[in-house]
mmCIF file of C-alpha atoms in Angstrom:
data_model
loop_
_atom_site.group_PDB
_atom_site.id
_atom_site.type_symbol
_atom_site.label_atom_id
_atom_site.label_comp_id
_atom_site.label_asym_id
_atom_site.label_seq_id
_atom_site.Cartn_x
_atom_site.Cartn_y
_atom_site.Cartn_z
ATOM 1 C CA MET G 37 6.783 9.522 -90.831
ATOM 2 C CA THR G 38 8.192 10.117 -86.936
ATOM 3 C CA LYS G 39 8.663 6.228 -84.526
ATOM 4 C CA THR G 40 7.446 6.677 -81.613
ATOM 5 C CA THR G 41 9.947 4.831 -78.604
ATOM 6 C CA THR G 42 6.341 4.093 -75.910
ATOM 7 C CA ARG G 43 7.464 1.689 -73.730
ATOM 8 C CA PRO G 44 4.394 -1.793 -74.583
ATOM 9 C CA LEU G 45 1.275 -1.080 -71.843
ATOM 10 C CA ALA G 46 2.132 -4.522 -69.503
ATOM 11 C CA GLU G 47 5.351 -3.107 -68.983
ATOM 12 C CA LEU G 48 4.120 0.117 -67.465
ATOM 13 C CA GLN G 49 2.004 -1.217 -65.788
ATOM 14 C CA ALA G 50 4.325 -3.436 -64.371
ATOM 15 C CA ASP G 51 6.413 -0.323 -63.134
ATOM 16 C CA PHE G 52 2.821 1.507 -61.741
ATOM 17 C CA VAL G 53 2.020 -1.270 -60.072
ATOM 18 C CA ARG G 54 5.723 -1.183 -58.207
ATOM 19 C CA VAL G 55 6.428 2.052 -58.176
ATOM 20 C CA GLY G 56 2.819 2.729 -56.108
ATOM 21 C CA ALA G 57 3.780 -0.200 -54.049
ATOM 22 C CA LEU G 58 7.279 1.509 -52.866
ATOM 23 C CA LEU G 59 5.510 5.335 -52.524
ATOM 24 C CA LYS G 60 3.139 3.813 -50.111
ATOM 25 C CA GLN G 61 6.015 2.034 -48.611
ATOM 26 C CA ALA G 62 8.155 5.246 -48.462
ATOM 27 C CA ARG G 63 5.332 7.605 -46.998
ATOM 28 C CA GLU G 64 4.547 4.287 -44.661
ATOM 29 C CA ASP G 65 8.147 5.084 -43.016
ATOM 30 C CA VAL G 66 7.736 9.088 -43.408
ATOM 31 C CA GLU G 67 4.942 8.838 -41.052
ATOM 32 C CA THR G 68 7.224 5.547 -39.166
ATOM 33 C CA LEU G 69 10.421 7.887 -39.198
ATOM 34 C CA ARG G 70 7.519 11.222 -37.656
ATOM 35 C CA ARG G 71 6.565 9.086 -34.616
ATOM 36 C CA LEU G 72 9.568 8.180 -34.525
ATOM 37 C CA SER G 73 11.392 11.979 -33.602
ATOM 38 C CA MET G 74 8.523 12.010 -31.458
ATOM 39 C CA ALA G 75 9.086 9.260 -29.606
ATOM 40 C CA GLU G 76 11.151 10.357 -26.980
ATOM 41 C CA ALA G 77 8.993 13.593 -25.098
ATOM 42 C CA GLN G 78 5.839 11.676 -25.500
ATOM 43 C CA ALA G 79 8.029 8.448 -23.526
ATOM 44 C CA GLU G 80 8.992 11.780 -21.394
ATOM 45 C CA THR G 81 5.072 12.667 -21.055
ATOM 46 C CA LEU G 82 4.146 9.501 -20.122
ATOM 47 C CA ALA G 83 6.573 7.711 -18.165
ATOM 48 C CA ALA G 84 5.392 11.506 -16.564
ATOM 49 C CA GLU G 85 1.730 10.503 -16.467
ATOM 50 C CA LEU G 86 2.423 6.982 -14.906
ATOM 51 C CA GLU G 87 4.329 8.290 -11.557
ATOM 52 C CA ALA G 88 1.601 10.741 -10.925
ATOM 53 C CA ILE G 89 -1.222 8.029 -11.893
ATOM 54 C CA LYS G 90 1.084 5.592 -9.443
ATOM 55 C CA ARG G 91 1.026 8.358 -6.636
ATOM 56 C CA GLN G 92 -2.381 8.542 -7.211
ATOM 57 C CA MET G 93 -3.108 4.736 -6.942
ATOM 58 C CA ASP G 94 -0.215 4.428 -3.739
ATOM 59 C CA ARG G 95 -2.599 7.854 -1.758
ATOM 60 C CA ALA G 96 -5.626 5.666 -2.630
ATOM 61 C CA PHE G 97 -4.489 1.678 -1.209
ATOM 62 C CA ALA G 98 -3.179 4.505 1.773
ATOM 63 C CA ASP G 99 -6.421 5.549 2.620
ATOM 64 C CA GLU G 100 -8.992 2.708 1.457
ATOM 65 C CA ASP G 101 -6.377 0.555 4.205
ATOM 66 C CA LYS G 102 -7.333 3.804 6.746
ATOM 67 C CA ALA G 103 -10.787 3.706 6.118
ATOM 68 C CA LYS G 104 -10.905 -0.233 7.155
ATOM 69 C CA GLU G 105 -9.152 0.030 9.927
ATOM 70 C CA ASP G 106 -11.295 3.078 10.835
ATOM 71 C CA ALA G 107 -14.177 0.598 10.346
ATOM 72 C CA PHE G 108 -11.979 -2.558 12.074
ATOM 73 C CA ILE G 109 -11.105 -0.161 14.905
ATOM 74 C CA ALA G 110 -14.745 1.884 15.497
ATOM 75 C CA GLY G 111 -16.061 1.371 18.615
ATOM 76 C CA ILE G 112 -13.164 1.574 20.838
ATOM 77 C CA LYS G 113 -12.561 4.473 22.764
ATOM 78 C CA ASP G 114 -9.795 4.153 24.879
ATOM 79 C CA VAL G 115 -7.431 1.022 25.932
ATOM 80 C CA ARG G 116 -5.849 1.587 29.236
ATOM 81 C CA ILE G 117 -3.100 -0.879 30.193
ATOM 82 C CA THR G 118 -1.574 -0.811 33.793
ATOM 83 C CA GLU G 119 1.437 -2.772 34.304
ATOM 84 C CA GLY G 120 1.611 -5.020 37.294
ATOM 85 C CA ASP G 121 5.341 -5.154 39.741
ATOM 86 C CA GLN G 122 8.221 -3.326 37.813
ATOM 87 C CA ARG G 123 11.142 -5.488 39.884
ATOM 88 C CA ASP G 124 9.095 -9.018 37.586
ATOM 89 C CA ASN G 125 11.044 -9.321 34.939
ATOM 90 C CA LEU G 126 9.358 -7.759 31.781
ATOM 91 C CA ILE G 127 8.775 -12.042 30.438
ATOM 92 C CA ARG G 128 6.641 -12.382 34.175
ATOM 93 C CA ARG G 129 5.086 -8.504 34.701
ATOM 94 C CA THR G 130 1.666 -8.490 34.286
ATOM 95 C CA PHE G 131 -0.117 -6.164 32.946
ATOM 96 C CA THR G 132 -4.291 -4.964 33.218
ATOM 97 C CA VAL G 133 -5.866 -4.028 29.896
ATOM 98 C CA ALA G 134 -8.784 -2.339 29.986
ATOM 99 C CA VAL G 135 -11.147 -1.732 27.346
ATOM 100 C CA THR G 136 -13.752 1.484 26.807
ATOM 101 C CA ARG G 137 -15.767 0.694 24.018
ATOM 102 C CA THR G 138 -18.853 2.899 22.262
ATOM 103 C CA GLY G 139 -21.993 2.188 20.917
ATOM 104 C CA ASN G 140 -25.467 3.010 19.561
ATOM 105 C CA ASP G 141 -28.139 -0.039 19.737
ATOM 106 C CA GLY G 142 -30.620 2.441 17.905
ATOM 107 C CA LEU G 143 -32.599 3.322 20.725
ATOM 108 C CA ARG G 144 -29.131 5.173 22.853
ATOM 109 C CA ASP G 145 -25.717 5.407 23.414
ATOM 110 C CA TRP G 146 -23.921 3.637 25.434
ATOM 111 C CA GLU G 147 -20.534 2.658 27.254
ATOM 112 C CA THR G 148 -18.761 -0.023 28.977
ATOM 113 C CA THR G 149 -15.164 -0.748 30.042
ATOM 114 C CA ALA G 150 -14.096 -5.085 29.708
ATOM 115 C CA GLU G 151 -10.890 -5.313 32.008
ATOM 116 C CA LYS G 152 -8.472 -8.121 30.850
ATOM 117 C CA THR G 153 -5.108 -9.732 32.052
ATOM 118 C CA GLY G 154 -2.631 -9.355 29.280
ATOM 119 C CA LEU G 155 -1.157 -8.081 26.447
ATOM 120 C CA THR G 156 -2.253 -11.687 24.241
ATOM 121 C CA SER G 157 -5.401 -11.130 25.565
ATOM 122 C CA LEU G 158 -6.019 -8.212 22.799
ATOM 123 C CA LYS G 159 -7.750 -8.125 20.294
ATOM 124 C CA PRO G 160 -6.815 -8.337 16.510
ATOM 125 C CA GLU G 161 -8.430 -3.918 16.590
ATOM 126 C CA GLU G 162 -8.429 -3.606 20.434
ATOM 127 C CA TYR G 163 -4.219 -4.055 19.131
ATOM 128 C CA ALA G 164 -4.763 -1.899 15.861
ATOM 129 C CA TRP G 165 -5.720 1.247 18.259
ATOM 130 C CA LEU G 166 -2.435 0.322 20.062
ATOM 131 C CA LEU G 167 -1.217 0.937 17.202
ATOM 132 C CA ARG G 168 -2.393 4.107 16.319
ATOM 133 C CA HIS G 169 -2.272 5.421 20.643
ATOM 134 C CA PRO G 170 1.302 4.790 21.138
ATOM 135 C CA ASP G 171 1.599 6.572 23.904
ATOM 136 C CA ARG G 172 -1.138 4.338 25.494
ATOM 137 C CA ILE G 173 2.297 1.209 25.890
ATOM 138 C CA PRO G 174 3.747 0.759 28.529
ATOM 139 C CA ALA G 175 7.027 2.340 28.149
ATOM 140 C CA SER G 176 8.360 -1.098 28.783
ATOM 141 C CA ILE G 177 6.990 -2.807 26.009
ATOM 142 C CA LEU G 178 7.997 0.468 24.082
ATOM 143 C CA ALA G 179 11.489 0.188 24.626
ATOM 144 C CA LEU G 180 12.167 -3.552 23.162
ATOM 145 C CA ALA G 181 12.314 -2.015 19.670
ATOM 146 C CA ASP G 182 12.017 2.053 17.628
ATOM 147 C CA ASP G 183 8.001 1.605 16.643
ATOM 148 C CA PRO G 184 5.670 0.151 18.379
ATOM 149 C CA ARG G 185 4.333 -2.250 15.603
ATOM 150 C CA THR G 186 7.956 -4.459 16.650
ATOM 151 C CA ALA G 187 8.403 -3.189 20.344
ATOM 152 C CA PHE G 188 5.306 -6.095 20.554
ATOM 153 C CA GLN G 189 6.249 -8.523 18.352
ATOM 154 C CA THR G 190 9.353 -8.631 20.269
ATOM 155 C CA TYR G 191 7.209 -9.077 23.174
ATOM 156 C CA PHE G 192 5.127 -11.220 21.953
ATOM 157 C CA SER G 193 7.311 -13.551 20.008
ATOM 158 C CA SER G 194 9.956 -13.249 23.346
ATOM 159 C CA LYS G 195 6.860 -14.128 26.232
ATOM 160 C CA LYS G 196 6.238 -16.759 23.763
ATOM 161 C CA ARG G 197 10.350 -17.890 23.812
ATOM 162 C CA GLY G 198 10.607 -17.770 27.883
ATOM 163 C CA TYR G 199 12.756 -14.789 26.953
ATOM 164 C CA PHE G 200 13.873 -12.121 25.800
ATOM 165 C CA ARG G 201 16.822 -12.052 22.832
ATOM 166 C CA GLY G 202 20.296 -10.804 23.711
ATOM 167 C CA ALA G 203 19.600 -9.925 27.311
#
């Protein structure tokens, strides 16, 4: 008679469940390892894609801002500033502002020019128009800073204060 060395069924079932769980975990680890081995290249690809999207968004925001400003200054054809007596210091100097606007009332195109005194009389859209056309800004104002916006800010704050700092 031959003796069999078969393990008890309960023990075999327990080993089957244990080894099955270990195999499942090993397969998950292999998948994680495969995914991690590609992670560096994928991260570089995603970083480049994200940077490209950021540049596109920056352009879209700039385009949107320009379109809003275009609509804001629409109708302004020209802004001319005439400087008063240049012997007066810049704080007391007078400026005459002539704003030419165009439009259409549904029947006809029209154009009007309004004249006012002082740079503080500029409406926001006229100011925005001037920033796009710095050649229309008096040289005495532009000389206050490297860019037109800062030059105007320096002029307005000095006018409010009553004197120019450092002058």
